[in-house]
Amino acid sequence: MAFVGCAHIHTPAFVKLLKGREDVAVKWVWDHDAARAEKRAGELGARVAKSADDVWGDGGVRAVVICSETDRHRDLVMAAAKAGKHMFVEKPLGITAAESRDMAGAIEKAGLLFTTGYFMRTQPEHLFLKEQIAAGAFGTITRAEAWNCHAGAIKGWFDTEWRWMADPRVAGAGGFGDLGTHSLDILMWLLGGIDSVAADIRAVVKKYPDCDETGQALIRFKSGATGTLTAGWVDVANPVTLMIAGTEAHAALVNGQLFFKCEKVKGADGKAPWTQLPEKPPLPLHQFVDAVAGAKDRPLVTPRRPRTASPPWRRCTGREGGRLAKVG
């Protein structure tokens, strides 16, 4: 394998994960920042590539981990696809819908394995809820709420090494998008496509110029359910992460514990934490490596979601800043 870009805040965890696998050798590390490449290559016992072409031209490299800044993803992904390298790409895939579609098309056309870091899909509580929704335990789902927040802006997590992640021109998003993408993935994974959306995003402590630090969205799903999504870097606690309400069941994730009420399921009175959960599967990068090695049953995230209707909203400019306004 090879690392092509190692700027992302999750890079250290990915380095540790791959070092812990006896069936993986990381041969190359490339980054436009030479010092950054040297650091990660030293940790991995890998060679520093003078250019990404060293990786693309190496027939012994079967797969790459792309953890560059988001604004570099398109060029790297398109080159990886042309070179026939399977790829794990940190989220978000691209900054614009157009470039994301270009990348998805190139990956699909080349017939390559792909996934990204949506680790919430491996949480047993979410897997249990997906099973129960599929079984019809909730009846008609009326509403869902998701939260993913931390104190990153308050505590200055992006002040130094990860500063680019607080520049939406480079990262493709601010605090709302950075954390909100995980909760959005879970909501769509559980409830399906989206019909329309409105959101309010804003800076609070204004730690990083021109960067939102928090936001909340109101979502209408194609199923008719209503959802809210809250995400950002200015919360000192995040005790409740998911709530789903239906005509026949209710579920809430509080401090990592699932409370589930459903008369159809024996013992599900919602009063005590529900512990009859599926086994936790491997993290996404582990699943990706397994798939590259030949495993056929790994539920990788595909580069393209099923097409859904475009929400009837547009971004405002001027004094309205980051708010969204309805068209027509």
Short mmCIF file of C-alpha atoms in Angstrom, two decimals, residues 8 43 53 70 78 87 96 136 170 205 268 295 300 311 327:
data_model
loop_
_atom_site.label_atom_id
_atom_site.label_comp_id
_atom_site.label_asym_id
_atom_site.label_seq_id
_atom_site.Cartn_x
_atom_site.Cartn_y
_atom_site.Cartn_z
CA HIS A 8 -5.83 14.70 7.59
CA GLU A 43 6.64 5.80 11.38
CA ASP A 53 4.01 9.40 -9.92
CA THR A 70 -9.73 17.94 0.27
CA MET A 78 -8.31 10.62 -10.92
CA MET A 87 -8.46 3.61 -2.75
CA THR A 96 -18.19 20.36 -5.24
CA GLY A 136 -40.67 -2.83 10.39
CA VAL A 170 -9.22 23.88 1.31
CA VAL A 205 -16.25 31.88 19.08
CA ALA A 268 -37.77 -3.48 24.94
CA ALA A 295 -12.64 -10.71 1.16
CA LEU A 300 -17.69 -0.88 1.76
CA PRO A 311 -33.26 19.94 -2.65
CA VAL A 327 -35.98 29.02 -4.24
#
